[in-house]
Amino acid sequence: MSDPKRVHNFNPGPAALPLEVLQQAQAEMLDYKGTGMSVMEISHRSKEFEGIIQTAEADLRELLGIPSNYKILFLQGGASLQFAMLPMNLRAAGSADYIVTGTWSKTAFKEAQKLGTARAAANTEADGFKSLPAKLDLDPKAAYLHFTSNETIHGVEYFNEPTPPAGVPLVCDASSDFISRPIDVSKYAFIYAGAQKNAGPAGVVVVIVRDDMLERTPANLPVLLDYKALAASGSLHNTPPCWSIYITGLVFKWAKQLGGLSEIAKRNKAKADLVYKAIDESGGFYRGHANKEARSVMNIPFRLPSEELEETFAREAKSNDLIGLKGHRSVGGMRASLYNALDVKTAESLTQFMREFQKKNG
Ligand SMILES: *Cc1c(COP(=O)(O)O)cnc(C)c1O
């Protein structure tokens, strides 16, 4: 077989997967471990699938250092369904606090306002979602404090968790920086992440929930919205997204083999440093969206001097096999997403292109 064409993939999500993972999936596609069937063709109650989901869970537990009093769930409906399930399960009749730092936390906040009380502990929208809030207005009685560790569209990232008032559980949408660096899970009561940014294909969302949070679930919720029931069935109340869980499990294994999250964090920092250096040394030709102290290691939105130049940049980048660099329409310009699967060479190819493009057009 000839080598397949692979491009430098900066897509924001669904996004690049490690080549080794795709190759392993390819090798196992027609005959998973001697079953004579693909993972897509076996029962979710089979011992093979039991092995897949249990291994994925064990590898994630090791990778993130998840304590034993937390459950790991593999759910459907994306991070967007979590925006609704969270308040339904954890808020009861109380009020929840939200830190609004970009499109995704704003959306989570809006969903939480539909079925009960939610308040903004901070909102940086008036400043264009470029920074983390300087201070928080926290409710000491809040059912939980929700934040988004990385705003995928605005490129603003929390490197240290916000501190909730004593007794208020910390809840995090980690969709776009999940397993990008080590975190102290014990600071959190609840973490969720759509897999398709940094951990796998679309179709599965990973939830890490502290056991005591499960006791908050009210009695009358439909079962597929009920964390307690989903945890009790080991994410197997109904047919789970078997294939997505399988690939996500392979990504966890790949991350472990690469040296774990401290090694991955180093790689990610090296990639982001390269791109930010190209922006900072461009004399204003490239302008990053986020303020320096908050800028994301995962997603780097940036503008050029004109929309015409941005069009040309995207077109010429594409013809150089640099794919997925067009920014989100709400911010405009370009966005480089540098998830775990991208290697340092890919970031180098981008910065080399950026410098050459500036030389020609600056
Ligand atoms: C992409 C994204 C979402 C939405 O994820 P879906 O799986 O499409 O629902 C939510 N939060 C963040 C931070 C994201 O990057």
PDB file of N, CA and C in Angstrom, residues 100-102 123-133 151 154-157 287-296 301 303 331:
ATOM      1  N   VAL A 100     -18.282  33.589  32.848  1.00  0.00           N
ATOM      2  CA  VAL A 100     -18.504  33.688  31.402  1.00  0.00           C
ATOM      3  C   VAL A 100     -17.288  34.348  30.744  1.00  0.00           C
ATOM      4  N   THR A 101     -16.533  33.539  29.998  1.00  0.00           N
ATOM      5  CA  THR A 101     -15.275  34.017  29.401  1.00  0.00           C
ATOM      6  C   THR A 101     -15.216  33.808  27.891  1.00  0.00           C
ATOM      7  N   GLY A 102     -16.331  33.409  27.268  1.00  0.00           N
ATOM      8  CA  GLY A 102     -16.317  33.178  25.825  1.00  0.00           C
ATOM      9  C   GLY A 102     -17.608  32.515  25.392  1.00  0.00           C
ATOM     10  N   ASN A 123     -18.270  38.234  33.798  1.00  0.00           N
ATOM     11  CA  ASN A 123     -18.574  38.155  32.372  1.00  0.00           C
ATOM     12  C   ASN A 123     -17.637  39.111  31.638  1.00  0.00           C
ATOM     13  N   THR A 124     -16.769  38.570  30.805  1.00  0.00           N
ATOM     14  CA  THR A 124     -15.762  39.400  30.132  1.00  0.00           C
ATOM     15  C   THR A 124     -16.189  39.782  28.703  1.00  0.00           C
ATOM     16  N   GLU A 125     -17.470  39.629  28.392  1.00  0.00           N
ATOM     17  CA  GLU A 125     -17.920  39.882  27.016  1.00  0.00           C
ATOM     18  C   GLU A 125     -17.718  41.342  26.597  1.00  0.00           C
ATOM     19  N   ALA A 126     -17.950  42.282  27.530  1.00  0.00           N
ATOM     20  CA  ALA A 126     -17.807  43.700  27.186  1.00  0.00           C
ATOM     21  C   ALA A 126     -16.397  44.016  26.692  1.00  0.00           C
ATOM     22  N   ASP A 127     -15.407  43.238  27.127  1.00  0.00           N
ATOM     23  CA  ASP A 127     -14.026  43.426  26.662  1.00  0.00           C
ATOM     24  C   ASP A 127     -13.694  42.496  25.500  1.00  0.00           C
ATOM     25  N   GLY A 128     -14.693  41.889  24.898  1.00  0.00           N
ATOM     26  CA  GLY A 128     -14.455  41.055  23.722  1.00  0.00           C
ATOM     27  C   GLY A 128     -13.948  39.657  24.032  1.00  0.00           C
ATOM     28  N   PHE A 129     -14.158  39.192  25.257  1.00  0.00           N
ATOM     29  CA  PHE A 129     -13.701  37.834  25.632  1.00  0.00           C
ATOM     30  C   PHE A 129     -12.212  37.644  25.324  1.00  0.00           C
ATOM     31  N   LYS A 130     -11.386  38.575  25.827  1.00  0.00           N
ATOM     32  CA  LYS A 130      -9.951  38.496  25.556  1.00  0.00           C
ATOM     33  C   LYS A 130      -9.152  38.081  26.777  1.00  0.00           C
ATOM     34  N   SER A 131      -9.798  38.014  27.934  1.00  0.00           N
ATOM     35  CA  SER A 131      -9.018  37.821  29.154  1.00  0.00           C
ATOM     36  C   SER A 131      -9.808  36.996  30.153  1.00  0.00           C
ATOM     37  N   LEU A 132      -9.139  36.637  31.244  1.00  0.00           N
ATOM     38  CA  LEU A 132      -9.828  36.013  32.369  1.00  0.00           C
ATOM     39  C   LEU A 132     -10.304  37.140  33.285  1.00  0.00           C
ATOM     40  N   PRO A 133     -11.390  36.932  34.019  1.00  0.00           N
ATOM     41  CA  PRO A 133     -11.891  38.011  34.871  1.00  0.00           C
ATOM     42  C   PRO A 133     -10.906  38.342  35.991  1.00  0.00           C
ATOM     43  N   GLU A 151     -11.518  28.341  26.254  1.00  0.00           N
ATOM     44  CA  GLU A 151     -12.541  28.832  25.316  1.00  0.00           C
ATOM     45  C   GLU A 151     -12.015  28.618  23.898  1.00  0.00           C
ATOM     46  N   HIS A 154     -12.459  31.783  21.427  1.00  0.00           N
ATOM     47  CA  HIS A 154     -11.746  33.028  21.748  1.00  0.00           C
ATOM     48  C   HIS A 154     -10.294  32.805  22.155  1.00  0.00           C
ATOM     49  N   GLY A 155      -9.917  31.550  22.391  1.00  0.00           N
ATOM     50  CA  GLY A 155      -8.515  31.254  22.693  1.00  0.00           C
ATOM     51  C   GLY A 155      -8.067  31.781  24.037  1.00  0.00           C
ATOM     52  N   VAL A 156      -8.953  31.671  25.032  1.00  0.00           N
ATOM     53  CA  VAL A 156      -8.640  32.110  26.395  1.00  0.00           C
ATOM     54  C   VAL A 156      -8.631  30.870  27.289  1.00  0.00           C
ATOM     55  N   GLU A 157      -7.550  30.672  28.038  1.00  0.00           N
ATOM     56  CA  GLU A 157      -7.415  29.440  28.820  1.00  0.00           C
ATOM     57  C   GLU A 157      -7.072  29.736  30.279  1.00  0.00           C
ATOM     58  N   ARG A 287      -2.089  39.712  14.624  1.00  0.00           N
ATOM     59  CA  ARG A 287      -2.534  40.189  15.937  1.00  0.00           C
ATOM     60  C   ARG A 287      -3.331  39.095  16.618  1.00  0.00           C
ATOM     61  N   GLY A 288      -2.833  38.608  17.764  1.00  0.00           N
ATOM     62  CA  GLY A 288      -3.558  37.588  18.513  1.00  0.00           C
ATOM     63  C   GLY A 288      -4.818  38.178  19.130  1.00  0.00           C
ATOM     64  N   HIS A 289      -5.828  37.350  19.362  1.00  0.00           N
ATOM     65  CA  HIS A 289      -7.075  37.855  19.947  1.00  0.00           C
ATOM     66  C   HIS A 289      -6.947  38.041  21.462  1.00  0.00           C
ATOM     67  N   ALA A 290      -6.457  37.027  22.141  1.00  0.00           N
ATOM     68  CA  ALA A 290      -6.461  37.055  23.609  1.00  0.00           C
ATOM     69  C   ALA A 290      -5.281  37.858  24.165  1.00  0.00           C
ATOM     70  N   ASN A 291      -5.479  38.411  25.360  1.00  0.00           N
ATOM     71  CA  ASN A 291      -4.383  39.073  26.063  1.00  0.00           C
ATOM     72  C   ASN A 291      -3.346  38.039  26.487  1.00  0.00           C
ATOM     73  N   LYS A 292      -2.083  38.484  26.561  1.00  0.00           N
ATOM     74  CA  LYS A 292      -0.962  37.556  26.749  1.00  0.00           C
ATOM     75  C   LYS A 292      -1.123  36.588  27.912  1.00  0.00           C
ATOM     76  N   GLU A 293      -1.549  37.079  29.069  1.00  0.00           N
ATOM     77  CA  GLU A 293      -1.556  36.226  30.260  1.00  0.00           C
ATOM     78  C   GLU A 293      -2.638  35.147  30.195  1.00  0.00           C
ATOM     79  N   ALA A 294      -3.595  35.296  29.271  1.00  0.00           N
ATOM     80  CA  ALA A 294      -4.705  34.331  29.209  1.00  0.00           C
ATOM     81  C   ALA A 294      -4.679  33.503  27.936  1.00  0.00           C
ATOM     82  N   ARG A 295      -3.626  33.678  27.111  1.00  0.00           N
ATOM     83  CA  ARG A 295      -3.765  33.049  25.802  1.00  0.00           C
ATOM     84  C   ARG A 295      -3.547  31.537  25.831  1.00  0.00           C
ATOM     85  N   SER A 296      -4.400  30.897  25.060  1.00  0.00           N
ATOM     86  CA  SER A 296      -4.560  29.446  25.086  1.00  0.00           C
ATOM     87  C   SER A 296      -3.383  28.722  24.441  1.00  0.00           C
ATOM     88  N   PRO A 301      -6.490  32.088  18.022  1.00  0.00           N
ATOM     89  CA  PRO A 301      -7.117  32.937  17.015  1.00  0.00           C
ATOM     90  C   PRO A 301      -6.250  34.179  16.753  1.00  0.00           C
ATOM     91  N   ARG A 303      -5.633  37.706  13.799  1.00  0.00           N
ATOM     92  CA  ARG A 303      -6.093  38.475  12.651  1.00  0.00           C
ATOM     93  C   ARG A 303      -4.907  38.925  11.808  1.00  0.00           C
ATOM     94  N   VAL A 331     -15.291  35.604  15.706  1.00  0.00           N
ATOM     95  CA  VAL A 331     -14.042  36.322  15.978  1.00  0.00           C
ATOM     96  C   VAL A 331     -13.415  36.787  14.670  1.00  0.00           C
TER      97      VAL A 331
END
